[in-house]
JSON list of C-alpha atoms in Angstrom, two decimals:
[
{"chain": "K", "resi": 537, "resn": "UNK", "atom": "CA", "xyz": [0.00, 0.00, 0.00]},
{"chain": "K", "resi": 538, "resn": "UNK", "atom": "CA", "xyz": [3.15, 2.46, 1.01]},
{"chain": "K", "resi": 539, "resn": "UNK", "atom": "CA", "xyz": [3.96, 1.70, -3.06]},
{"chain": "K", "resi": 540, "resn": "UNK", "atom": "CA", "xyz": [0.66, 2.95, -3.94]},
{"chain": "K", "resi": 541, "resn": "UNK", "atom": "CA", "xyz": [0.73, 6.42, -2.03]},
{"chain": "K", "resi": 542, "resn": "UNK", "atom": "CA", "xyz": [4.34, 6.82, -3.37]},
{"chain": "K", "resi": 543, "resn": "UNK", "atom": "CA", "xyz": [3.56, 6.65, -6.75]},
{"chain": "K", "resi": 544, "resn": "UNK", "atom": "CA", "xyz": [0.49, 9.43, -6.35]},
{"chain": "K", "resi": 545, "resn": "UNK", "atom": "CA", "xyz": [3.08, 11.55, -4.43]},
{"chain": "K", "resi": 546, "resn": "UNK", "atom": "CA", "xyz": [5.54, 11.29, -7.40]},
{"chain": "K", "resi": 547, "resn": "UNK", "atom": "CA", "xyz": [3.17, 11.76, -10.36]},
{"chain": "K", "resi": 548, "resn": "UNK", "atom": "CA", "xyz": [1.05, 14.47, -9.05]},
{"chain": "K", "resi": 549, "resn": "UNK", "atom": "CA", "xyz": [3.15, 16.42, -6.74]},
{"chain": "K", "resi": 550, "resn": "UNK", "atom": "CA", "xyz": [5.94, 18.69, -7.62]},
{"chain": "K", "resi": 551, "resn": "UNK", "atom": "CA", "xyz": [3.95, 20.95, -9.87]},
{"chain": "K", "resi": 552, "resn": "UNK", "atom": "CA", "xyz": [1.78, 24.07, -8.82]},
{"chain": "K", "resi": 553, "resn": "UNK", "atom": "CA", "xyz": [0.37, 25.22, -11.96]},
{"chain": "K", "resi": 554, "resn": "UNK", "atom": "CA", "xyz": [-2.44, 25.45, -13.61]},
{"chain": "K", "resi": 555, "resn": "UNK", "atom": "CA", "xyz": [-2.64, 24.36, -17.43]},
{"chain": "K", "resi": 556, "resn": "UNK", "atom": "CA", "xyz": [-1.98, 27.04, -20.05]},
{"chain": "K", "resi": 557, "resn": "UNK", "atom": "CA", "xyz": [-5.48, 28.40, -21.06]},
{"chain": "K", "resi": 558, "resn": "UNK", "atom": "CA", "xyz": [-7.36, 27.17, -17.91]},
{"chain": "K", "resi": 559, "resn": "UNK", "atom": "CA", "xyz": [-8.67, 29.42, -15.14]},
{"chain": "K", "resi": 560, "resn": "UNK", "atom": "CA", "xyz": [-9.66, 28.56, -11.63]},
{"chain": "K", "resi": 561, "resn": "UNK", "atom": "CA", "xyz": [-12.93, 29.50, -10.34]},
{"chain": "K", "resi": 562, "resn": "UNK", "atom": "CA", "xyz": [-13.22, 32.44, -8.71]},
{"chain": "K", "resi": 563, "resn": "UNK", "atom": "CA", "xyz": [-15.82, 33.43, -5.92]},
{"chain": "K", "resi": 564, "resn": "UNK", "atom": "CA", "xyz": [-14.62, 30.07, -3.75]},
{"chain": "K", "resi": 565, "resn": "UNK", "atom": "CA", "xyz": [-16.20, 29.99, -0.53]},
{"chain": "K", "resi": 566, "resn": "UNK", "atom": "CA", "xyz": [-14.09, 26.96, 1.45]},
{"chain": "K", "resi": 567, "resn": "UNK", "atom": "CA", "xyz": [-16.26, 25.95, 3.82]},
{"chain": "K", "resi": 568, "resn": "UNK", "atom": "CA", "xyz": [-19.36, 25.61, 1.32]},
{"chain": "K", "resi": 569, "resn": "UNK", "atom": "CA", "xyz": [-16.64, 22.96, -0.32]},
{"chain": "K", "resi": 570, "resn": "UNK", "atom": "CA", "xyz": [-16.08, 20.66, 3.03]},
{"chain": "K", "resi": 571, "resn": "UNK", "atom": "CA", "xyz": [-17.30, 17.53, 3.63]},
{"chain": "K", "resi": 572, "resn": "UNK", "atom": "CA", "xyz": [-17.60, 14.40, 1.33]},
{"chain": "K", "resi": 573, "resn": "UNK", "atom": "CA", "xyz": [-17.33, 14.74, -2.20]},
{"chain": "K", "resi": 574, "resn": "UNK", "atom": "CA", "xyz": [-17.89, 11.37, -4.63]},
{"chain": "K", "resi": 575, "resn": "UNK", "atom": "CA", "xyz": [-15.42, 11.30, -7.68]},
{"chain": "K", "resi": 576, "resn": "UNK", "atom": "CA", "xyz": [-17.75, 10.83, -10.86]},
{"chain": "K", "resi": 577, "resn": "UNK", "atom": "CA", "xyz": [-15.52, 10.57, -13.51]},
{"chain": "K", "resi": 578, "resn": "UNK", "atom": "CA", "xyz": [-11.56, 10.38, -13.85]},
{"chain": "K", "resi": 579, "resn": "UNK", "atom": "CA", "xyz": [-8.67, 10.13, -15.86]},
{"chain": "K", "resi": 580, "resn": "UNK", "atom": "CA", "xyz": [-6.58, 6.85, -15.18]},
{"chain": "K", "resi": 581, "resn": "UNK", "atom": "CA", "xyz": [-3.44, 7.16, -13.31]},
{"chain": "K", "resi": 582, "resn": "UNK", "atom": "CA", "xyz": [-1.51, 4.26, -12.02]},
{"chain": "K", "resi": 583, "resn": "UNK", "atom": "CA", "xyz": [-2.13, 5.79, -8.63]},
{"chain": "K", "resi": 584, "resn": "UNK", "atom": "CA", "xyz": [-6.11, 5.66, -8.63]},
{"chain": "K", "resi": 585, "resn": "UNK", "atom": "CA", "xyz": [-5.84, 2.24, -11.48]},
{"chain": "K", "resi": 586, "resn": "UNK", "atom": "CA", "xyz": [-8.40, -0.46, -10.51]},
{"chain": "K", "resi": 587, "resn": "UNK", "atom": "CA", "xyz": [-10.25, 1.69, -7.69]},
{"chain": "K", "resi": 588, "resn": "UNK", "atom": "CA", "xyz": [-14.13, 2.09, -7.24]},
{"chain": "K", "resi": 589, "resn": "UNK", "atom": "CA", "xyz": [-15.95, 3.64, -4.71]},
{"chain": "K", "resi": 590, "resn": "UNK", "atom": "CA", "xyz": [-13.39, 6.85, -4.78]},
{"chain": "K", "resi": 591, "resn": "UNK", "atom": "CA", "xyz": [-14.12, 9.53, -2.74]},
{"chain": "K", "resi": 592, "resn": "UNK", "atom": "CA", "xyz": [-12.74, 12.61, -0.84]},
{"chain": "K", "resi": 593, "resn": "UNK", "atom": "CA", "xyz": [-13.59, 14.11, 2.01]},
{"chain": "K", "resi": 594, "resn": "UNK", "atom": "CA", "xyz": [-12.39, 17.43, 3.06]},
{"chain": "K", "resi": 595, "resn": "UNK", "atom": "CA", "xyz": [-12.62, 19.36, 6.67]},
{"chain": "K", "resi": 596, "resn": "UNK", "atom": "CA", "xyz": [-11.15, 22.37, 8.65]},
{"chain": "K", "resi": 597, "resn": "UNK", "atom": "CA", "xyz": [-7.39, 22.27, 9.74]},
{"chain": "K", "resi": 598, "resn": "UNK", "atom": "CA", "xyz": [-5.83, 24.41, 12.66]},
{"chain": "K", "resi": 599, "resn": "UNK", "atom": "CA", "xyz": [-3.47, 25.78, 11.13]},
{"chain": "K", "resi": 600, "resn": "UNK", "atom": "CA", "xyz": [-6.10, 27.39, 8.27]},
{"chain": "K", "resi": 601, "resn": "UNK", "atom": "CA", "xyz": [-5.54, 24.24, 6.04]},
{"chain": "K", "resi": 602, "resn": "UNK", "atom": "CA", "xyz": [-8.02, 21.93, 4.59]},
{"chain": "K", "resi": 603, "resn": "UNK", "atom": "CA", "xyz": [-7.23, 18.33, 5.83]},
{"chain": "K", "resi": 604, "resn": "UNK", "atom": "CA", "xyz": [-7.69, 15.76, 2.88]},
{"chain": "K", "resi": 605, "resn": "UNK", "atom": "CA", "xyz": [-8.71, 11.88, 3.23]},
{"chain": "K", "resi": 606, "resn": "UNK", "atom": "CA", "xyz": [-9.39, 10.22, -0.19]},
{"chain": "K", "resi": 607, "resn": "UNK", "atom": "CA", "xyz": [-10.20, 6.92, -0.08]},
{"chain": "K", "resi": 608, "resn": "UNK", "atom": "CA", "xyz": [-11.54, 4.13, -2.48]},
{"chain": "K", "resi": 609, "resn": "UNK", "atom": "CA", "xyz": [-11.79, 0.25, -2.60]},
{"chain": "K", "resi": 610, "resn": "UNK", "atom": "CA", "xyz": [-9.53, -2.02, -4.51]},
{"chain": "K", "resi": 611, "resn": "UNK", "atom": "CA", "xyz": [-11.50, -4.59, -6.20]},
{"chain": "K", "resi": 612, "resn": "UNK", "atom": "CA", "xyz": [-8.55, -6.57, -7.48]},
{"chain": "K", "resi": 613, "resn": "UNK", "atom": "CA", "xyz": [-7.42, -7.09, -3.84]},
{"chain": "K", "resi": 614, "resn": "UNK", "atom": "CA", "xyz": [-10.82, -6.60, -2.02]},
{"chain": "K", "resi": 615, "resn": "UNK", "atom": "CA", "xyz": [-10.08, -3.72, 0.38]},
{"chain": "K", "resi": 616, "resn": "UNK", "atom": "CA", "xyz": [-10.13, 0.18, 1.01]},
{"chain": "K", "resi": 617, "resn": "UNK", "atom": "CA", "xyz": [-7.31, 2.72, 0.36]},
{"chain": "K", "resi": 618, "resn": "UNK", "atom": "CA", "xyz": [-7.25, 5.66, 2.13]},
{"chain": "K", "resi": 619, "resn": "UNK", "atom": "CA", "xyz": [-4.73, 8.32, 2.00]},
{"chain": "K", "resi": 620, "resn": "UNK", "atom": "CA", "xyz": [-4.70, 11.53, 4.01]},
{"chain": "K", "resi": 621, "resn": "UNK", "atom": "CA", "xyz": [-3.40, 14.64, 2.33]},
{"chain": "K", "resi": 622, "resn": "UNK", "atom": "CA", "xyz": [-3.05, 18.83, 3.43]},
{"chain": "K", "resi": 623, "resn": "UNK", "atom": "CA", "xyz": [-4.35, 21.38, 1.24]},
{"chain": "K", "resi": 624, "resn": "UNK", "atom": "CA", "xyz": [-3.39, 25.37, 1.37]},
{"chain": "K", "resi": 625, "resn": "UNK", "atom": "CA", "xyz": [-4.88, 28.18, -0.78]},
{"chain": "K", "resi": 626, "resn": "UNK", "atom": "CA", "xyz": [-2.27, 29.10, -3.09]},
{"chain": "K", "resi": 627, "resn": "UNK", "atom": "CA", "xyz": [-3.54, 32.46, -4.15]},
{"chain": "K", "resi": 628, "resn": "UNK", "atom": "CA", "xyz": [-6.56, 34.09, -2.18]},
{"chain": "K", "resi": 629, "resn": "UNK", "atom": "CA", "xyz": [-9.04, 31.63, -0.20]},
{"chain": "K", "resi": 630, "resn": "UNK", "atom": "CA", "xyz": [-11.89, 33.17, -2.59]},
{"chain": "K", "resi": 631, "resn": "UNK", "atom": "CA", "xyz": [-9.86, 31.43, -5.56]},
{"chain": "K", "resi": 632, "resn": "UNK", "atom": "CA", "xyz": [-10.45, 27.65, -6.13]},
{"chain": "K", "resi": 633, "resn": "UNK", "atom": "CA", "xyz": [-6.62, 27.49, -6.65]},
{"chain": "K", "resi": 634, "resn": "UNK", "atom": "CA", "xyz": [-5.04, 25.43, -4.05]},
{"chain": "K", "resi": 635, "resn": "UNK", "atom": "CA", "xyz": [-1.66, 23.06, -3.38]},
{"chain": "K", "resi": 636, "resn": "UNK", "atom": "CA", "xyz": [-2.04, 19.43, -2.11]},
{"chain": "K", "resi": 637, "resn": "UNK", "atom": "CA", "xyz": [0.66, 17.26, -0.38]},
{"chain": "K", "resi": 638, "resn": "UNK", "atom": "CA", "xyz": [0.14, 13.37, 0.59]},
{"chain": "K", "resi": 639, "resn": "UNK", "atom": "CA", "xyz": [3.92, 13.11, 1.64]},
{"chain": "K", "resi": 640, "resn": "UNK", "atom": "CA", "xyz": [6.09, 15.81, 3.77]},
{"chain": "K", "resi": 641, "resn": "UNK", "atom": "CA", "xyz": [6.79, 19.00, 1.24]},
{"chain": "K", "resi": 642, "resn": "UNK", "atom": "CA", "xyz": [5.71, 18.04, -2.20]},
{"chain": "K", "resi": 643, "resn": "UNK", "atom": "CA", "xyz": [2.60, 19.86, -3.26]},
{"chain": "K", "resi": 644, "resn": "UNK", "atom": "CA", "xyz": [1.16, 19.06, -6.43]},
{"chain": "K", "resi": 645, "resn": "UNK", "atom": "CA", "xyz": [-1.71, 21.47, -7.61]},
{"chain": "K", "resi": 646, "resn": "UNK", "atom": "CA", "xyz": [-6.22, 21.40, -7.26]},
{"chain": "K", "resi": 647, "resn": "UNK", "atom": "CA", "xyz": [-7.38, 23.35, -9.39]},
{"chain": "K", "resi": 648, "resn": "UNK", "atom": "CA", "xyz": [-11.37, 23.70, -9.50]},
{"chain": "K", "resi": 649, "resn": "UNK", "atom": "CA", "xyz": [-11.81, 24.77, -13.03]},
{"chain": "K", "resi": 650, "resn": "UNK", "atom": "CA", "xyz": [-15.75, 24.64, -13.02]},
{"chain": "K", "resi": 651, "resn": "UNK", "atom": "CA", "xyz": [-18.41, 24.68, -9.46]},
{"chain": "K", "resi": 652, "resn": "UNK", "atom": "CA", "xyz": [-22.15, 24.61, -8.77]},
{"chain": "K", "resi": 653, "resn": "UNK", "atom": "CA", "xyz": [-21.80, 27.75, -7.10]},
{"chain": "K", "resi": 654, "resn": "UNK", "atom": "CA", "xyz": [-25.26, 27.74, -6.06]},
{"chain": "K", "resi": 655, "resn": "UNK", "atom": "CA", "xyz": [-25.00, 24.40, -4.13]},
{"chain": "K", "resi": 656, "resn": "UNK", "atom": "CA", "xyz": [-21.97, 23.41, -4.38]},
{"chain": "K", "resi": 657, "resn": "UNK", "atom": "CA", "xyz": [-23.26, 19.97, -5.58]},
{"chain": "K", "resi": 658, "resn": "UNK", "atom": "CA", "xyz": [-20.59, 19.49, -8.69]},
{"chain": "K", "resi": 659, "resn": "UNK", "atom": "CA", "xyz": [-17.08, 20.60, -9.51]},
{"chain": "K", "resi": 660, "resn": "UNK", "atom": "CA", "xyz": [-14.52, 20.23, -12.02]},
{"chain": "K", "resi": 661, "resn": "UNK", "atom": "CA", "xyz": [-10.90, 19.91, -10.67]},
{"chain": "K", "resi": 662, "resn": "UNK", "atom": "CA", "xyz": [-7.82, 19.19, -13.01]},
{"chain": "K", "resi": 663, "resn": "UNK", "atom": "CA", "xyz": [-4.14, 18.79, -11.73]},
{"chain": "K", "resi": 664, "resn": "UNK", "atom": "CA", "xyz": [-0.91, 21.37, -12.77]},
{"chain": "K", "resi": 665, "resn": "UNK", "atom": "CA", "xyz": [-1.46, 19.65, -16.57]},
{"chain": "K", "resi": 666, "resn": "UNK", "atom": "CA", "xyz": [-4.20, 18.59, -19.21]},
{"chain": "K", "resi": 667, "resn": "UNK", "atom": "CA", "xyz": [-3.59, 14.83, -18.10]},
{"chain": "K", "resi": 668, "resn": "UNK", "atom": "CA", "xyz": [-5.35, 15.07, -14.48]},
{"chain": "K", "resi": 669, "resn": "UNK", "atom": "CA", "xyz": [-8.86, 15.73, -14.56]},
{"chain": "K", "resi": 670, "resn": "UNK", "atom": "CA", "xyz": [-12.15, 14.47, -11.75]},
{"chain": "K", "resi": 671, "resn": "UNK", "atom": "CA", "xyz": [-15.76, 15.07, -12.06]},
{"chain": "K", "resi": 672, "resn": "UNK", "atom": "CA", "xyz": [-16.34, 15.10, -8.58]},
{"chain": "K", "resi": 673, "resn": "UNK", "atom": "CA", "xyz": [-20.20, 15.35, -6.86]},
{"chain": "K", "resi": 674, "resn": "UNK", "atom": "CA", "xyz": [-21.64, 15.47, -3.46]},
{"chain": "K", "resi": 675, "resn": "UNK", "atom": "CA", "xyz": [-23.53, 12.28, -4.80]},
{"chain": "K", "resi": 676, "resn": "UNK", "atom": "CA", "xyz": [-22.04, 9.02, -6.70]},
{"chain": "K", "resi": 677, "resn": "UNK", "atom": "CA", "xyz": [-23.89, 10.23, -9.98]},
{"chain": "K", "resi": 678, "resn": "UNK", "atom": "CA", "xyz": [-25.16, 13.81, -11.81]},
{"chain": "K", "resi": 679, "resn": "UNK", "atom": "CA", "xyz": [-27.51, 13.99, -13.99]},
{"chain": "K", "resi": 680, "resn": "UNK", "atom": "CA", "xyz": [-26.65, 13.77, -17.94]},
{"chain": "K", "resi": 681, "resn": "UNK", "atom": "CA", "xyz": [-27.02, 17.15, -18.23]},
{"chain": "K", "resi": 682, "resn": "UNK", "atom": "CA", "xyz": [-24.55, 18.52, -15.71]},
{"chain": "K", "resi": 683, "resn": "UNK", "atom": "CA", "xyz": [-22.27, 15.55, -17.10]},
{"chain": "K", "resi": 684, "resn": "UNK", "atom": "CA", "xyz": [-22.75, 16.74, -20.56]},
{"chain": "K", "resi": 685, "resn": "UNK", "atom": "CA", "xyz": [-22.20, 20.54, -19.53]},
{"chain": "K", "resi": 686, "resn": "UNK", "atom": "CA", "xyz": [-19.06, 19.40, -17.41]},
{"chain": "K", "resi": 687, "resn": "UNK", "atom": "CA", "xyz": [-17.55, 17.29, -20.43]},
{"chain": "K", "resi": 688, "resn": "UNK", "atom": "CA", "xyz": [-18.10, 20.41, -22.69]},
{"chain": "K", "resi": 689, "resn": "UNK", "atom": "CA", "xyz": [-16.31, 23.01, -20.55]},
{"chain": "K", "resi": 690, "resn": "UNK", "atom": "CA", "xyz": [-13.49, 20.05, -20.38]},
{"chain": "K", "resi": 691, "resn": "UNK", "atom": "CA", "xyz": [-13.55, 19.74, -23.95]},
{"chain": "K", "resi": 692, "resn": "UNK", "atom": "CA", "xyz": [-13.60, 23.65, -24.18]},
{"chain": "K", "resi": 693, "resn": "UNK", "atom": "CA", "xyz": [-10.28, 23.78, -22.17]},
{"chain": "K", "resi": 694, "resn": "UNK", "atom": "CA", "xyz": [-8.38, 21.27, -23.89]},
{"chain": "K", "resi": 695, "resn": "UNK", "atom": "CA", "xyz": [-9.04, 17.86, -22.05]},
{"chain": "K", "resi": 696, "resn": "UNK", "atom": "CA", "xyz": [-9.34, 14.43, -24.14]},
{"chain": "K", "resi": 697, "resn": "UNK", "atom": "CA", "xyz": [-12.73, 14.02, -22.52]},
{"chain": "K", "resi": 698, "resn": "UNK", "atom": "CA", "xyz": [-13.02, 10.65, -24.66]},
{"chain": "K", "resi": 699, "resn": "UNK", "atom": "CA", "xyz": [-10.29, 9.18, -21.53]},
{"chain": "K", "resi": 700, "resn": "UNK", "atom": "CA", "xyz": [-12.36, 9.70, -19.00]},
{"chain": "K", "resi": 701, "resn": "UNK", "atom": "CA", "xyz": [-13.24, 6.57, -16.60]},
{"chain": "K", "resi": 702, "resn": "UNK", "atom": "CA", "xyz": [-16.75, 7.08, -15.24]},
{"chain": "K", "resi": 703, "resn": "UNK", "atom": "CA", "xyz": [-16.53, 5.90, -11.62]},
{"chain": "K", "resi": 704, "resn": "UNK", "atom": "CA", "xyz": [-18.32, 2.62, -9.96]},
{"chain": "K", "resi": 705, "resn": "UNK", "atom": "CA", "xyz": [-20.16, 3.24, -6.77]},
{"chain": "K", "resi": 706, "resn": "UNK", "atom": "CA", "xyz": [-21.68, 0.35, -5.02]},
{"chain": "K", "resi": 707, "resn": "UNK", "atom": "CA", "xyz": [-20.52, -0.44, -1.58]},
{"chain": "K", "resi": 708, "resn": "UNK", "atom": "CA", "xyz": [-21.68, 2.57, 0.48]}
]
């Protein structure tokens, strides 16, 4: 499992930028964006390969930080992975623009591109390039009209939206 986190830490940490063309949202309000969020829809990374179930929950930390725990189940070898990360606003807290570590100082960028600003019941998040990208929901599914208005403004900012892995939910 220790192999697992590693690999996440070395693929998405390291970089805190956000892809040429792209914008974070703007108008963030943090603590509408705690609690549990379900991932929707990914693209695959050796890190995340073979899980179901995904999901990320995010509170308060004492030292202003967001604490992270993502966790999902591993149906090749029947049990749950759980990994739990620090977030920190990299520009203003009202900017959906903020660093993630899993392992001591390497921060690799969350970037919420698009956000149901009225509920906060949907976002868009990509990593510091066009080959990290999460549908993520406060529910295991959206409707096909958010997913089809989510996969445009993807589309619109570059992503291969044909990659995307739409995510199992069953054991909750």
């Amino acid at each position: 499992m220790k192999k697992f986190f590693l690999v996440f830490a070395l693929l998405f940490t390291g970089c805190l930028t956000v892809p040429e063309g792209v914008d974070t949202v703007k108008g963030f309000e943090l603590e509408r964006y705690l609690g549990k969020w379900y991932e929707v829809a990914r693209f695959d990374h050796s890190f995340e390969r073979g899980l179901v179930d995904v999901t990320a929950a995010y509170t308060k930390r004492d030292d202003g930080g967001v604490k992270v725990i993502n966790r999902g189940y591993d149906k090749l070898k029947q049990e749950w992975k759980e990994i739990e990360g620090k977030a920190f606003f990299q520009d203003t807290p009202d900017r959906g623009l903020l660093k993630v570590s899993f392992f001591g100082p390497f921060y690799g960028t969350y970037n919420i591109v698009e956000l149901d600003k009225i509920n906060y019941s949907y976002a868009l998040v990509c990593g510091p390039d066009r080959s990290y990208l999460w549908i993520m929901a406060r529910t295991p599914k959206v409707s096909k009209k958010i997913t089809n208005d989510l996969l445009a403004k993807a589309s619109s900012l570059g992503f291969d939206t044909s990659k995307l892995i739409f995510v199992e939910h069953s054991r909750e």
